[in-house]
Coordinates of C-alpha atoms in Angstrom, one line a residue:
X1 CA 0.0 0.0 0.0
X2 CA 1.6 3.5 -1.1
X3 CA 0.9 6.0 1.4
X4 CA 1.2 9.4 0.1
X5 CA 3.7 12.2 1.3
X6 CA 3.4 15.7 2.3
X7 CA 3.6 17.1 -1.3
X8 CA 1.0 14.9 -2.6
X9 CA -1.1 15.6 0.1
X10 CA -0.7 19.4 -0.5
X11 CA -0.7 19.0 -4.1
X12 CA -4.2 17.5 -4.1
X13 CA -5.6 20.1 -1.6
X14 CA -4.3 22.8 -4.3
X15 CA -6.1 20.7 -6.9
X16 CA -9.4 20.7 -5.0
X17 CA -8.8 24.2 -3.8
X18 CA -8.6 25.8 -7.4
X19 CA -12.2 23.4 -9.0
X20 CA -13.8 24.9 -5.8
X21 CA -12.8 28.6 -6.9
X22 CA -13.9 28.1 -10.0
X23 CA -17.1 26.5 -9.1
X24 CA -18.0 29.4 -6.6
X25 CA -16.5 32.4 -8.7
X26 CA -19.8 33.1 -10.3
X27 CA -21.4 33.8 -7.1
X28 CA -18.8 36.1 -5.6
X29 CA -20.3 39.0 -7.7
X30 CA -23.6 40.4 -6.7
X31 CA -26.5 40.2 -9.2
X32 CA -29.6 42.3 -9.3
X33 CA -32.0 39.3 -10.1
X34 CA -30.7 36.8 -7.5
X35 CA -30.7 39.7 -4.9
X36 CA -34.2 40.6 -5.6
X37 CA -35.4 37.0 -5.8
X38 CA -34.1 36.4 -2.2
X39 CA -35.9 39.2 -1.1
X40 CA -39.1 38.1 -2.5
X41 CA -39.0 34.2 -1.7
X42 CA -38.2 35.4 2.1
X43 CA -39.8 38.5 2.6
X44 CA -43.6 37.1 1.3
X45 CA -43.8 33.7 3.2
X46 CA -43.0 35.4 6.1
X47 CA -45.2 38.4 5.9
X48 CA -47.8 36.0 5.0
X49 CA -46.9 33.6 7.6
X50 CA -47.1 36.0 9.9
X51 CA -50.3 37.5 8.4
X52 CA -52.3 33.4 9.2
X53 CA -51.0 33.3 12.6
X54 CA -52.7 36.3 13.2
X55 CA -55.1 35.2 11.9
X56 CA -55.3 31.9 13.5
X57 CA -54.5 33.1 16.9
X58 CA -57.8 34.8 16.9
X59 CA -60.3 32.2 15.4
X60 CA -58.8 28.8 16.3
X61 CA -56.7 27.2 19.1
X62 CA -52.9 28.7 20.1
X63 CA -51.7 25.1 19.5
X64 CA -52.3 25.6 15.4
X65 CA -50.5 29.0 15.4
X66 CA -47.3 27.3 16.8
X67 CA -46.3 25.4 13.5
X68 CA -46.9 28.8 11.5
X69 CA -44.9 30.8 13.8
X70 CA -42.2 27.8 13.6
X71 CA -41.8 28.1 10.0
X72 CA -42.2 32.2 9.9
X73 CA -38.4 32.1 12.3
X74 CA -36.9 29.9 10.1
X75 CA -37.6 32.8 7.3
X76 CA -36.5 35.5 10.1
X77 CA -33.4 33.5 10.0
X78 CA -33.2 34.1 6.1
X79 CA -34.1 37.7 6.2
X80 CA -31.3 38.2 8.6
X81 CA -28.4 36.8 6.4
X82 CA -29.8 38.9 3.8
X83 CA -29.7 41.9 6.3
X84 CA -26.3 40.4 7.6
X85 CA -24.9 40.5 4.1
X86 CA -26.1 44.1 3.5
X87 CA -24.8 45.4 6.3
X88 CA -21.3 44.0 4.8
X89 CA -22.3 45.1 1.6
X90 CA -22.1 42.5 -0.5
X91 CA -26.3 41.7 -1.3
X92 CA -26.2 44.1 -3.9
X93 CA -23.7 45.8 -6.1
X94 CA -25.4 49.3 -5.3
X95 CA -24.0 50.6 -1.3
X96 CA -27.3 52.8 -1.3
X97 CA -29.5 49.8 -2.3
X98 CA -27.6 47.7 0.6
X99 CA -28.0 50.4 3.5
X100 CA -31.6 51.1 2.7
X101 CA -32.4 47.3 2.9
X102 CA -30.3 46.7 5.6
X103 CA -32.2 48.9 7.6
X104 CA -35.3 47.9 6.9
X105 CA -34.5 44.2 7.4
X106 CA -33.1 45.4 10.8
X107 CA -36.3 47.2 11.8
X108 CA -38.1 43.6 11.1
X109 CA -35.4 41.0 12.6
X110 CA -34.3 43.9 15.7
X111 CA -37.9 44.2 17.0

C-alpha cells in the first residue's frame, strides 16, 4: 500500500482548492435578479406567515399558530443573512441599495 507524502497531500488540496474557486467564482459578484429573488421568496412567506398566525391566533386554538410561527423564524433566519450580508455590503452591487435594505430588514429582525 503507497501511502502518500506531504507534497502529494498538499498538491491534491491545491487541486481541489482551485475546482472549488472556479465553481463558486460566479457567485462572488452580486446580481440584481438573484438579490431581488431572495428578497421576495423570504420576505412574502414570512409576511404572509405571519399574516395566518394572526389570523389563526384569533379564530382557532394557540396550539395551530405554533407550527406557522415555527416556519415564519426559520424565514426570520433568512431575512437576517440577507440583512447580515447588506450590512457588509455584499447583497447588492449598489452601497445605497444595501443600506436602505439593511435597515429595513433590521427594523423587522431587531424588534
Amino acid at each position: 500500500m503507497n501511502i502518500p507524502d506531504y507534497q502529494d497531500f498538499a498538491r491534491q488540496i491545491d487541486a481541489h482548492r482551485n475546482n472549488i474557486r472556479a465553481i463558486i467564482s460566479s457567485y462572488q459578484k452580486p446580481s440584481i435578479s438573484r438579490s431581488t429573488w431572495q428578497l421576495i421568496n423570504t420576505l412574502v412567506p414570512f409576511f404572509s406567515l405571519w399574516a395566518a398566525a394572526a389570523y389563526v391566533y384569533h379564530h382557532f386554538s394557540y396550539w395551530f399558530v405554533l407550527p406557522l410561527v415555527i416556519l415564519a423564524g426559520g424565514f426570520m433566519v433568512r431575512a437576517f443573512i440577507i440583512f447580515h450580508d447588506c450590512c457588509h455590503g455584499s447583497f447588492f452591487e449598489s452601497k445605497q441599495a444595501n443600506e436602505i435594505v439593511g435597515r429595513v430588514l433590521g427594523v423587522f429582525v431587531f424588534t
